[in-house]
PDB file of C-alpha atoms in Angstrom:
ATOM      1  CA  GLU A  66     119.737 112.012 129.858  1.00 72.00           C
ATOM      2  CA  PRO A  67     118.258 115.586 128.832  1.00 73.00           C
ATOM      3  CA  GLU A  68     114.678 115.610 127.523  1.00 90.00           C
ATOM      4  CA  VAL A  69     112.595 118.082 125.336  1.00 94.00           C
ATOM      5  CA  THR A  70     109.892 119.341 127.726  1.00 95.00           C
ATOM      6  CA  GLN A  71     106.131 120.148 126.471  1.00 96.00           C
ATOM      7  CA  THR A  72     103.472 121.874 128.896  1.00 94.00           C
ATOM      8  CA  PRO A  73     100.810 121.446 129.272  1.00 93.00           C
ATOM      9  CA  SER A  74     100.187 117.584 128.670  1.00 94.00           C
ATOM     10  CA  HIS A  75      96.496 118.318 127.791  1.00 96.00           C
ATOM     11  CA  GLN A  76      94.801 121.513 126.512  1.00 97.00           C
ATOM     12  CA  VAL A  77      91.214 121.932 126.031  1.00 97.00           C
ATOM     13  CA  THR A  78      90.061 124.742 124.259  1.00 97.00           C
ATOM     14  CA  GLN A  79      87.019 126.107 122.725  1.00 97.00           C
ATOM     15  CA  MET A  80      86.608 126.764 118.680  1.00 97.00           C
ATOM     16  CA  GLY A  81      88.074 130.256 117.787  1.00 97.00           C
ATOM     17  CA  GLN A  82      90.170 130.629 120.551  1.00 98.00           C
ATOM     18  CA  GLU A  83      93.825 131.179 120.553  1.00 97.00           C
ATOM     19  CA  VAL A  84      96.153 128.640 121.893  1.00 97.00           C
ATOM     20  CA  ILE A  85     100.012 128.624 122.747  1.00 97.00           C
ATOM     21  CA  LEU A  86     101.614 125.147 122.898  1.00 97.00           C
ATOM     22  CA  ARG A  87     104.999 125.157 124.806  1.00 97.00           C
ATOM     23  CA  CYS A  88     108.429 123.285 124.562  1.00 97.00           C
ATOM     24  CA  VAL A  89     111.401 123.503 126.093  1.00 97.00           C
ATOM     25  CA  PRO A  90     114.078 121.993 123.576  1.00 95.00           C
ATOM     26  CA  ILE A  91     117.366 120.519 125.014  1.00 93.00           C
ATOM     27  CA  SER A  92     119.647 123.127 125.789  1.00 90.00           C
ATOM     28  CA  ASN A  93     122.422 122.925 123.526  1.00 86.00           C
ATOM     29  CA  HIS A  94     120.403 121.820 120.246  1.00 90.00           C
ATOM     30  CA  LEU A  95     119.814 124.482 117.292  1.00 88.00           C
ATOM     31  CA  TYR A  96     116.859 123.351 115.207  1.00 90.00           C
ATOM     32  CA  PHE A  97     113.415 123.058 116.517  1.00 93.00           C
ATOM     33  CA  TYR A  98     110.486 121.253 114.933  1.00 94.00           C
ATOM     34  CA  TRP A  99     106.598 120.599 115.405  1.00 97.00           C
ATOM     35  CA  TYR A 100     104.720 117.632 114.206  1.00 97.00           C
ATOM     36  CA  ARG A 101     101.226 116.480 114.967  1.00 96.00           C
ATOM     37  CA  GLN A 102      99.167 113.381 115.209  1.00 93.00           C
ATOM     38  CA  ILE A 103      95.470 113.465 114.620  1.00 94.00           C
ATOM     39  CA  LEU A 104      93.883 110.616 116.273  1.00 90.00           C
ATOM     40  CA  GLY A 105      93.910 107.344 114.038  1.00 86.00           C
ATOM     41  CA  GLN A 106      96.531 109.050 111.313  1.00 89.00           C
ATOM     42  CA  LYS A 107     100.097 109.656 110.619  1.00 91.00           C
ATOM     43  CA  VAL A 108     102.557 111.844 112.507  1.00 94.00           C
ATOM     44  CA  GLU A 109     102.873 114.811 110.206  1.00 95.00           C
ATOM     45  CA  PHE A 110     105.664 117.406 109.957  1.00 94.00           C
ATOM     46  CA  LEU A 111     104.459 120.963 110.605  1.00 96.00           C
ATOM     47  CA  VAL A 112     107.292 123.028 110.696  1.00 95.00           C
ATOM     48  CA  SER A 113     111.202 123.308 111.187  1.00 91.00           C
ATOM     49  CA  PHE A 114     112.748 126.309 112.769  1.00 92.00           C
ATOM     50  CA  TYR A 115     116.478 127.574 112.574  1.00 89.00           C
ATOM     51  CA  ASN A 116     118.330 130.495 113.653  1.00 88.00           C
ATOM     52  CA  ASN A 117     115.166 132.381 114.603  1.00 91.00           C
ATOM     53  CA  GLU A 118     113.359 131.937 111.473  1.00 92.00           C
ATOM     54  CA  ILE A 119     111.340 129.131 109.747  1.00 93.00           C
ATOM     55  CA  SER A 120     113.403 126.731 107.642  1.00 89.00           C
ATOM     56  CA  GLU A 121     110.487 124.763 105.757  1.00 89.00           C
ATOM     57  CA  LYS A 122     106.702 124.201 106.512  1.00 92.00           C
ATOM     58  CA  SER A 123     104.270 121.979 105.552  1.00 93.00           C
ATOM     59  CA  GLU A 124     101.008 122.811 103.991  1.00 93.00           C
ATOM     60  CA  ILE A 125      99.099 122.172 107.048  1.00 94.00           C
ATOM     61  CA  PHE A 126     101.142 125.000 108.646  1.00 96.00           C
ATOM     62  CA  ASP A 127      98.806 128.014 107.411  1.00 94.00           C
ATOM     63  CA  ASP A 128      98.519 131.344 108.834  1.00 95.00           C
ATOM     64  CA  GLN A 129      96.840 130.291 111.586  1.00 96.00           C
ATOM     65  CA  PHE A 130      99.730 128.998 112.942  1.00 97.00           C
ATOM     66  CA  SER A 131     102.815 130.712 114.063  1.00 97.00           C
ATOM     67  CA  VAL A 132     106.088 129.645 115.972  1.00 97.00           C
ATOM     68  CA  GLU A 133     108.535 131.649 118.007  1.00 95.00           C
ATOM     69  CA  ARG A 134     111.568 131.219 120.173  1.00 93.00           C
ATOM     70  CA  PRO A 135     110.825 134.031 122.622  1.00 87.00           C
ATOM     71  CA  ASP A 136     113.849 133.556 124.869  1.00 88.00           C
ATOM     72  CA  GLY A 137     116.840 131.238 124.762  1.00 79.00           C
ATOM     73  CA  SER A 138     115.091 128.329 126.297  1.00 88.00           C
ATOM     74  CA  ASN A 139     111.315 128.041 124.782  1.00 94.00           C
ATOM     75  CA  PHE A 140     109.793 127.205 121.610  1.00 96.00           C
ATOM     76  CA  THR A 141     106.119 127.935 121.021  1.00 97.00           C
ATOM     77  CA  LEU A 142     103.511 126.937 118.789  1.00 98.00           C
ATOM     78  CA  LYS A 143     100.541 129.241 118.233  1.00 97.00           C
ATOM     79  CA  ILE A 144      97.213 128.612 116.925  1.00 97.00           C
ATOM     80  CA  ARG A 145      95.285 132.015 116.364  1.00 96.00           C
ATOM     81  CA  SER A 146      91.776 130.700 115.773  1.00 95.00           C
ATOM     82  CA  THR A 147      91.427 126.983 116.810  1.00 97.00           C
ATOM     83  CA  LYS A 148      89.216 124.767 114.838  1.00 97.00           C
ATOM     84  CA  LEU A 149      87.604 121.450 115.615  1.00 97.00           C
ATOM     85  CA  GLU A 150      90.019 119.597 112.961  1.00 96.00           C
ATOM     86  CA  ASP A 151      93.016 121.067 115.125  1.00 97.00           C
ATOM     87  CA  SER A 152      92.273 118.570 117.747  1.00 98.00           C
ATOM     88  CA  ALA A 153      95.459 116.393 117.670  1.00 97.00           C
ATOM     89  CA  MET A 154      98.569 115.705 119.667  1.00 95.00           C
ATOM     90  CA  TYR A 155     101.250 117.891 118.949  1.00 97.00           C
ATOM     91  CA  PHE A 156     105.223 116.807 119.197  1.00 96.00           C
ATOM     92  CA  CYS A 157     107.866 119.242 119.644  1.00 97.00           C
ATOM     93  CA  ALA A 158     111.215 117.993 118.668  1.00 94.00           C
ATOM     94  CA  SER A 159     114.888 119.294 118.274  1.00 92.00           C
ATOM     95  CA  SER A 160     118.250 118.354 117.138  1.00 88.00           C
ATOM     96  CA  PRO A 161     121.778 119.462 117.403  1.00 85.00           C
ATOM     97  CA  ARG A 162     122.239 119.912 114.077  1.00 75.00           C
ATOM     98  CA  GLY A 163     119.978 120.135 110.957  1.00 65.00           C
ATOM     99  CA  SER A 164     121.166 117.212 109.014  1.00 60.00           C
ATOM    100  CA  SER A 165     119.565 114.042 110.441  1.00 57.00           C
ATOM    101  CA  TYR A 166     122.338 111.786 109.482  1.00 60.00           C
ATOM    102  CA  ASN A 167     123.866 111.715 112.715  1.00 63.00           C
ATOM    103  CA  SER A 168     121.717 114.258 115.010  1.00 71.00           C
ATOM    104  CA  PRO A 169     118.161 112.441 115.075  1.00 79.00           C
ATOM    105  CA  LEU A 170     115.195 114.382 116.193  1.00 86.00           C
ATOM    106  CA  HIS A 171     114.636 114.067 119.984  1.00 90.00           C
ATOM    107  CA  PHE A 172     110.910 114.362 120.943  1.00 92.00           C
ATOM    108  CA  GLY A 173     108.916 115.494 123.348  1.00 94.00           C
ATOM    109  CA  ASN A 174     105.841 113.745 125.081  1.00 92.00           C
ATOM    110  CA  GLY A 175     103.238 116.061 123.230  1.00 94.00           C
ATOM    111  CA  THR A 176     100.599 118.192 124.016  1.00 96.00           C
ATOM    112  CA  ARG A 177      97.079 116.631 123.285  1.00 96.00           C
ATOM    113  CA  LEU A 178      94.885 119.519 121.964  1.00 98.00           C
ATOM    114  CA  THR A 179      91.183 118.983 122.040  1.00 98.00           C
ATOM    115  CA  VAL A 180      89.194 121.617 120.560  1.00 98.00           C
ATOM    116  CA  THR A 181      85.271 121.923 121.642  1.00 97.00           C
TER     117      THR A 181
ATOM    118  CA  ALA B 680     108.398 113.121  97.324  1.00 77.00           C
ATOM    119  CA  GLN B 681     108.666 110.336 100.191  1.00 85.00           C
ATOM    120  CA  SER B 682     106.324 107.792 101.826  1.00 91.00           C
ATOM    121  CA  VAL B 683     106.384 105.046 104.343  1.00 94.00           C
ATOM    122  CA  THR B 684     103.809 102.328 104.433  1.00 96.00           C
ATOM    123  CA  GLN B 685     103.809 100.080 107.331  1.00 96.00           C
ATOM    124  CA  LEU B 686     101.877  96.956 106.760  1.00 93.00           C
ATOM    125  CA  GLY B 687      99.752  95.639 109.639  1.00 92.00           C
ATOM    126  CA  SER B 688      98.391  98.203 112.124  1.00 94.00           C
ATOM    127  CA  HIS B 689      98.336  95.682 114.985  1.00 96.00           C
ATOM    128  CA  VAL B 690     100.915  92.902 115.204  1.00 97.00           C
ATOM    129  CA  SER B 691     100.606  90.425 118.183  1.00 97.00           C
ATOM    130  CA  VAL B 692     103.189  87.933 119.519  1.00 97.00           C
ATOM    131  CA  SER B 693     103.695  85.830 122.271  1.00 97.00           C
ATOM    132  CA  GLU B 694     106.551  86.326 124.698  1.00 97.00           C
ATOM    133  CA  GLY B 695     109.808  84.938 123.435  1.00 97.00           C
ATOM    134  CA  ALA B 696     108.664  84.888 119.801  1.00 98.00           C
ATOM    135  CA  LEU B 697     110.260  86.637 116.957  1.00 98.00           C
ATOM    136  CA  VAL B 698     108.849  90.030 116.335  1.00 98.00           C
ATOM    137  CA  LEU B 699     108.812  91.448 112.666  1.00 98.00           C
ATOM    138  CA  LEU B 700     107.375  94.846 111.876  1.00 98.00           C
ATOM    139  CA  ARG B 701     107.262  95.632 108.296  1.00 98.00           C
ATOM    140  CA  CYS B 702     108.306  98.908 106.599  1.00 97.00           C
ATOM    141  CA  ASN B 703     108.245  99.877 103.063  1.00 97.00           C
ATOM    142  CA  TYR B 704     109.454 103.386 101.808  1.00 94.00           C
ATOM    143  CA  SER B 705     109.519 105.448  98.629  1.00 91.00           C
ATOM    144  CA  SER B 706     112.038 108.290  98.317  1.00 83.00           C
ATOM    145  CA  SER B 707     113.543 110.262  95.039  1.00 78.00           C
ATOM    146  CA  VAL B 708     116.643 110.647  96.968  1.00 76.00           C
ATOM    147  CA  PRO B 709     118.683 108.215  98.649  1.00 78.00           C
ATOM    148  CA  PRO B 710     116.667 107.921 102.264  1.00 84.00           C
ATOM    149  CA  TYR B 711     117.557 108.061 106.075  1.00 87.00           C
ATOM    150  CA  LEU B 712     115.313 105.536 107.323  1.00 91.00           C
ATOM    151  CA  PHE B 713     114.457 105.479 110.782  1.00 93.00           C
ATOM    152  CA  TRP B 714     112.365 103.240 113.509  1.00 96.00           C
ATOM    153  CA  TYR B 715     110.836 105.294 116.430  1.00 95.00           C
ATOM    154  CA  VAL B 716     109.244 103.297 119.341  1.00 95.00           C
ATOM    155  CA  GLN B 717     106.232 105.444 121.326  1.00 92.00           C
ATOM    156  CA  TYR B 718     105.467 103.993 124.818  1.00 90.00           C
ATOM    157  CA  PRO B 719     102.118 105.110 126.329  1.00 85.00           C
ATOM    158  CA  ASN B 720     101.811 108.747 127.440  1.00 78.00           C
ATOM    159  CA  GLN B 721     105.165 109.164 126.293  1.00 83.00           C
ATOM    160  CA  GLY B 722     107.051 110.716 123.237  1.00 85.00           C
ATOM    161  CA  LEU B 723     108.619 109.272 120.172  1.00 90.00           C
ATOM    162  CA  GLN B 724     111.945 107.290 121.244  1.00 91.00           C
ATOM    163  CA  LEU B 725     114.449 106.536 118.301  1.00 91.00           C
ATOM    164  CA  LEU B 726     115.291 102.886 118.074  1.00 94.00           C
ATOM    165  CA  LEU B 727     118.004 103.140 115.271  1.00 93.00           C
ATOM    166  CA  LYS B 728     118.521 104.403 112.081  1.00 90.00           C
ATOM    167  CA  TYR B 729     119.908 103.796 108.700  1.00 90.00           C
ATOM    168  CA  THR B 730     122.155 106.498 106.877  1.00 83.00           C
ATOM    169  CA  THR B 731     124.881 105.017 105.020  1.00 80.00           C
ATOM    170  CA  GLY B 732     127.253 101.977 105.255  1.00 83.00           C
ATOM    171  CA  ALA B 733     126.145  98.833 106.466  1.00 85.00           C
ATOM    172  CA  THR B 734     122.738  97.958 105.805  1.00 89.00           C
ATOM    173  CA  LEU B 735     122.080  95.861 108.677  1.00 94.00           C
ATOM    174  CA  VAL B 736     121.722  98.244 111.742  1.00 95.00           C
ATOM    175  CA  LYS B 737     121.319  97.245 115.562  1.00 95.00           C
ATOM    176  CA  GLY B 738     119.370  99.475 117.856  1.00 94.00           C
ATOM    177  CA  ILE B 739     118.552  99.674 121.288  1.00 93.00           C
ATOM    178  CA  ASN B 740     116.522  97.031 123.266  1.00 93.00           C
ATOM    179  CA  GLY B 741     117.792  93.948 120.974  1.00 96.00           C
ATOM    180  CA  PHE B 742     115.834  95.260 117.709  1.00 97.00           C
ATOM    181  CA  GLU B 743     117.534  95.806 114.491  1.00 97.00           C
ATOM    182  CA  ALA B 744     116.522  96.558 110.901  1.00 97.00           C
ATOM    183  CA  GLU B 745     117.982  95.672 107.572  1.00 95.00           C
ATOM    184  CA  PHE B 746     117.784  98.268 104.526  1.00 94.00           C
ATOM    185  CA  LYS B 747     116.917  96.537 101.256  1.00 94.00           C
ATOM    186  CA  LYS B 748     117.299  99.085  98.505  1.00 91.00           C
ATOM    187  CA  SER B 749     115.876  96.524  96.057  1.00 92.00           C
ATOM    188  CA  GLU B 750     112.768  95.851  97.996  1.00 93.00           C
ATOM    189  CA  THR B 751     112.542  99.492  99.127  1.00 94.00           C
ATOM    190  CA  SER B 752     111.850  97.712 102.768  1.00 96.00           C
ATOM    191  CA  PHE B 753     113.288  98.658 106.314  1.00 96.00           C
ATOM    192  CA  HIS B 754     111.934  95.772 108.291  1.00 98.00           C
ATOM    193  CA  LEU B 755     112.286  95.696 112.202  1.00 98.00           C
ATOM    194  CA  THR B 756     113.045  92.581 114.031  1.00 98.00           C
ATOM    195  CA  LYS B 757     113.834  91.360 117.630  1.00 98.00           C
ATOM    196  CA  PRO B 758     114.435  87.439 117.931  1.00 97.00           C
ATOM    197  CA  SER B 759     112.617  87.206 121.298  1.00 97.00           C
ATOM    198  CA  ALA B 760     109.828  89.521 122.428  1.00 97.00           C
ATOM    199  CA  HIS B 761     109.721  90.724 125.930  1.00 97.00           C
ATOM    200  CA  MET B 762     106.479  92.082 127.719  1.00 96.00           C
ATOM    201  CA  SER B 763     108.069  95.606 127.667  1.00 95.00           C
ATOM    202  CA  ASP B 764     108.477  95.994 123.954  1.00 97.00           C
ATOM    203  CA  ALA B 765     104.542  96.411 123.794  1.00 96.00           C
ATOM    204  CA  ALA B 766     104.412  99.762 122.439  1.00 96.00           C
ATOM    205  CA  GLU B 767     103.414 101.743 118.920  1.00 95.00           C
ATOM    206  CA  TYR B 768     106.214 101.225 116.529  1.00 97.00           C
ATOM    207  CA  PHE B 769     106.563 103.897 113.881  1.00 96.00           C
ATOM    208  CA  CYS B 770     108.876 103.883 110.824  1.00 96.00           C
ATOM    209  CA  ALA B 771     110.127 107.329 109.240  1.00 93.00           C
ATOM    210  CA  VAL B 772     112.000 108.356 106.421  1.00 91.00           C
ATOM    211  CA  SER B 773     114.035 111.719 105.347  1.00 84.00           C
ATOM    212  CA  GLY B 774     115.804 112.825 102.504  1.00 67.00           C
ATOM    213  CA  ALA B 775     119.771 112.360 102.811  1.00 57.00           C
ATOM    214  CA  GLY B 776     120.964 115.942 103.013  1.00 55.00           C
ATOM    215  CA  GLY B 777     119.451 118.887 101.655  1.00 50.00           C
ATOM    216  CA  THR B 778     117.730 121.586 103.222  1.00 52.00           C
ATOM    217  CA  SER B 779     114.882 119.493 104.587  1.00 61.00           C
ATOM    218  CA  TYR B 780     116.399 118.964 107.803  1.00 58.00           C
ATOM    219  CA  GLY B 781     114.963 116.944 110.547  1.00 80.00           C
ATOM    220  CA  LYS B 782     111.517 116.753 107.849  1.00 85.00           C
ATOM    221  CA  LEU B 783     110.338 113.141 108.334  1.00 90.00           C
ATOM    222  CA  THR B 784     107.711 111.415 106.655  1.00 91.00           C
ATOM    223  CA  PHE B 785     106.289 108.522 109.133  1.00 94.00           C
ATOM    224  CA  GLY B 786     104.357 105.624 108.379  1.00 95.00           C
ATOM    225  CA  GLN B 787     100.976 105.013 110.050  1.00 94.00           C
ATOM    226  CA  GLY B 788     102.381 103.147 113.053  1.00 95.00           C
ATOM    227  CA  THR B 789     102.240  99.533 114.323  1.00 97.00           C
ATOM    228  CA  ILE B 790     100.556  98.735 117.691  1.00 96.00           C
ATOM    229  CA  LEU B 791     102.743  95.461 119.131  1.00 97.00           C
ATOM    230  CA  THR B 792     101.107  93.602 121.566  1.00 97.00           C
ATOM    231  CA  VAL B 793     102.912  90.586 123.226  1.00 97.00           C
ATOM    232  CA  HIS B 794     101.062  88.106 125.219  1.00 96.00           C
ATOM    233  CA  PRO B 795     102.413  85.962 128.054  1.00 94.00           C
TER     234      PRO B 795
END
C-alpha cells in the first residue's frame, strides 16, 4: 500500500537555525497537510495545501513557517528561525480529495524536531 | 469551532477483555468523526470513520464505534483485546464539507496497555 514518507525521522537543530522537513505524499494525492504534536500535547493542525497554494492555516503557522511543493513529489515545511518551542513531532499527511468524507488523511511516520 | 475530549489518558485491560475508549466532541456543524491509532515509531493510521448514515461503524482490527448525537460521543470499542492492540488512540473531528478540508481537531490521545 502506498505510504507517505517523511525525512529525516529525527532532526536536531540549534535555536535560530533554519530547518526544512521533507515529505513525499502518496503519488496521486492532491491535498497536503502538516500537523505537529508537542510532547504531551494534542496533535495540532498547521496548514493545508492544494493546487500550489495554502488552503488554510492555523494560528500556529506564522511568518516563521512556510510550505512548498518544489517538484511533483516533495512537500516541504520550512521553519526560518527555530525556537525552543518548535520542538515537536511533525506529521505530514495527504489525501486524494479535499473533503474528508471518503478520502481520509494518510499520515507519515513523522519527523521529530529537537531545537537546542 | 470544534473540540474533542478523550476521557482517560491511559487505559489498561487484560488480554481478552473489552476495550472501551471514550471520546466526546463539540462541533458547530455536523461532524465527521475519526479514530486513529499510532503504534510506536509509526504514523497515524485510520481505524474507522463516521461521516453519514449508519451510526455504528466498523473499522479495522475488530474495532467499532458508535456515533451518538444526543450524547455527542463517539466511543471506540473492541470486544476482546489482543496484545497487538497496545498503542495510542486518537479521536478526531472535522467539519462536514466546507473549505476546511482535512483540518482535523484531535483529542489528546489514550494510551492502551494490554496485559497478558
